[in-house]
Amino acid sequence: MQVFYIHPDNPQPRLIAQAAELLRKDQLIIYPTDTSYAFGCRLGAKEALDKLKQIRALDDKHQFTLLCRDLSEIATYATVDNAQYKQLKAHTPAPITFILNATKDVPKKLAHPKKKTIGIRVPSNPIAQALLEAMDEPILTSSLILPEHDDILDDPFEIEELLSNQIDGLINAGIKTTKLTTIVDMTGGVPEIIRQGAADVDSLLL
């Protein structure tokens, strides 16, 4: 496993490029987001996705999330009407995952099998944004919760100890304050809060 020690506020471009190269080679990495560390791999990276499912003991009903640079990438993967787009624009970037109807461009393995939905999130974290910029495409992401743990892991040295033989890369940006993302389902007529996390989204429900 490769470890990249990247500055949390001023990511070094050379190290970001190296981490992005791992993603391009369909490898599985752990990187910081604006809420906590998370698993990340390229969209359509079968081997990395299989690894991720195995590590987290996920079944096929798991709702995956795509991390996007900004809203310009959303239309490829999710269908949104004008009203939804305005709501998303007002609430991004932020630690919010929006559940939206998936387009046919989303691989079947990633969309929720019954509901045909996908999670979309635009982060404000400088490392996550630099990685998305380097990739020039969304990153498939998943919370860093292991089957035998209740909480998200927040110490990169503990992450390295536990997962070094199961993942391909780790971006170490120091210990993160662990928060959960807020999850909002936008697929019905009215936005519905599925999980209240770090972001306050009461204004979405007005």
XYZ file of C-alpha atoms in Angstrom:
206
model
C 0.000 0.000 0.000
C 1.217 3.489 -0.851
C 0.836 6.217 1.775
C 0.716 9.872 0.740
C 1.267 12.498 3.440
C -0.753 15.393 2.049
C -1.290 18.790 3.653
C -4.986 19.133 4.627
C -5.315 22.754 3.431
C -2.647 23.043 0.709
C -2.466 19.671 -1.056
C 0.842 19.068 -2.856
C 0.031 18.696 -6.604
C 2.714 16.021 -7.139
C 1.242 13.767 -4.434
C -2.334 14.391 -5.612
C -1.239 13.342 -9.136
C 0.260 10.119 -7.743
C -2.904 9.299 -5.788
C -5.033 10.026 -8.886
C -2.807 7.673 -10.885
C -3.692 4.858 -8.462
C -7.393 5.568 -9.017
C -6.891 5.522 -12.790
C -5.315 2.071 -12.449
C -8.565 0.873 -10.853
C -7.060 0.753 -7.366
C -8.892 1.270 -4.072
C -7.763 4.173 -1.887
C -8.762 5.886 1.357
C -8.830 9.688 1.313
C -10.231 12.560 3.402
C -13.555 14.230 2.630
C -15.206 17.165 4.400
C -16.732 14.826 6.991
C -14.273 11.968 7.479
C -11.969 9.547 5.707
C -13.676 7.469 3.008
C -13.011 4.703 0.495
C -12.637 5.879 -3.088
C -12.281 4.246 -6.500
C -12.896 5.078 -10.137
C -16.359 4.639 -11.558
C -16.461 1.226 -13.236
C -13.373 -0.145 -11.429
C -14.644 -3.691 -10.922
C -11.749 -5.052 -8.866
C -11.662 -2.041 -6.525
C -15.440 -2.173 -6.074
C -15.309 -5.898 -5.261
C -12.563 -5.174 -2.709
C -14.607 -2.369 -1.161
C -17.718 -4.562 -0.874
C -15.669 -7.315 0.708
C -13.967 -5.021 3.266
C -17.247 -3.386 4.283
C -19.328 -6.592 3.914
C -21.802 -4.753 1.671
C -24.615 -6.444 -0.202
C -25.984 -5.515 -3.612
C -28.635 -3.255 -2.063
C -26.066 -0.738 -0.825
C -26.583 2.835 -2.023
C -23.282 4.129 -3.398
C -22.349 7.786 -3.680
C -20.528 9.672 -6.412
C -18.299 12.511 -5.311
C -18.479 15.280 -7.925
C -16.410 18.460 -8.372
C -19.471 20.601 -8.946
C -22.985 20.410 -10.310
C -21.869 20.397 -13.959
C -21.110 16.661 -13.648
C -24.422 15.713 -12.090
C -26.544 15.586 -15.267
C -24.542 12.625 -16.593
C -25.392 10.466 -13.608
C -28.655 11.769 -12.164
C -31.868 13.286 -13.460
C -32.839 16.582 -11.834
C -35.528 19.068 -12.720
C -35.079 22.854 -12.494
C -36.446 23.116 -8.955
C -34.160 20.308 -7.712
C -31.172 21.876 -9.455
C -31.791 25.192 -7.695
C -31.980 23.389 -4.336
C -28.748 21.509 -5.047
C -27.015 24.703 -6.140
C -27.990 26.443 -2.907
C -26.689 23.549 -0.794
C -23.354 22.621 -2.430
C -20.529 22.213 -1.712
C -21.501 20.751 1.662
C -21.420 17.511 3.669
C -24.715 16.420 2.129
C -25.430 13.328 0.050
C -28.415 13.827 -2.249
C -30.268 10.679 -3.316
C -31.357 11.235 -6.925
C -32.789 9.141 -9.746
C -29.903 7.561 -11.650
C -29.453 7.925 -15.406
C -28.617 4.958 -17.626
C -24.962 6.081 -17.597
C -24.633 4.857 -14.010
C -23.352 1.269 -14.010
C -26.100 -1.119 -12.816
C -23.893 -2.338 -9.981
C -23.813 1.158 -8.478
C -27.425 2.238 -8.752
C -29.749 0.928 -6.055
C -31.165 -2.248 -7.717
C -34.820 -1.675 -6.823
C -35.064 2.099 -6.756
C -32.543 2.941 -9.520
C -31.126 5.784 -7.441
C -27.630 7.150 -6.846
C -26.121 9.330 -4.143
C -24.423 12.553 -5.308
C -22.180 14.731 -3.166
C -20.059 17.854 -3.809
C -17.336 18.209 -1.137
C -15.595 21.341 0.082
C -12.486 19.474 1.326
C -9.336 20.768 -0.493
C -7.803 17.287 -0.917
C -11.029 15.751 -2.234
C -11.474 18.678 -4.640
C -7.843 18.445 -5.847
C -8.276 14.706 -6.437
C -11.496 15.254 -8.401
C -9.762 17.953 -10.434
C -6.867 15.608 -11.222
C -9.235 12.763 -12.147
C -11.530 14.980 -14.246
C -14.389 12.628 -13.358
C -16.418 11.698 -10.253
C -15.047 9.297 -7.646
C -17.145 6.440 -6.300
C -17.069 6.860 -2.526
C -18.155 4.977 0.571
C -17.941 5.681 4.316
C -15.001 4.188 6.172
C -17.083 2.013 8.497
C -15.844 -1.541 8.981
C -18.274 -4.398 9.778
C -16.920 -4.883 13.309
C -16.823 -1.154 14.093
C -19.698 1.179 14.996
C -17.836 4.376 14.206
C -16.023 5.777 11.189
C -12.245 5.446 11.554
C -10.603 8.854 11.974
C -6.923 8.076 12.719
C -4.888 7.453 9.531
C -2.291 5.437 11.453
C -5.004 3.126 12.792
C -6.474 2.890 9.266
C -3.045 1.920 7.933
C -2.647 -0.717 10.635
C -6.060 -2.262 10.000
C -6.263 -2.081 6.214
C -2.732 -1.891 4.778
C -2.995 -5.344 3.188
C -6.475 -4.729 1.738
C -6.238 -1.326 0.058
C -3.810 0.151 -2.486
C -3.364 3.719 -1.260
C -3.981 5.970 1.743
C -3.904 9.761 1.855
C -2.789 10.674 5.363
C -3.923 14.212 6.202
C -3.820 13.781 9.986
C -6.611 12.865 12.374
C -9.980 14.140 11.163
C -12.956 15.225 13.190
C -15.426 12.546 12.254
C -18.893 13.623 11.251
C -21.590 11.903 9.245
C -22.937 13.377 6.053
C -26.543 14.493 6.008
C -28.539 12.343 3.562
C -31.463 13.872 1.696
C -33.752 11.886 -0.609
C -34.749 14.104 -3.544
C -36.585 11.426 -5.559
C -40.072 12.180 -4.183
C -42.044 15.370 -4.621
C -40.644 16.811 -1.386
C -37.040 16.454 -0.113
C -36.866 13.960 2.779
C -34.096 13.844 5.383
C -32.927 10.230 5.653
C -30.124 11.025 8.080
C -29.389 14.258 9.907
C -25.622 14.683 9.893
C -23.120 17.522 9.783
C -25.158 19.813 7.525
C -28.352 21.578 8.521
C -30.820 21.226 5.658
C -33.999 22.592 7.258
C -34.134 25.289 4.557
C -34.546 22.520 1.949
C -37.821 21.478 3.533
C -39.450 24.924 3.453
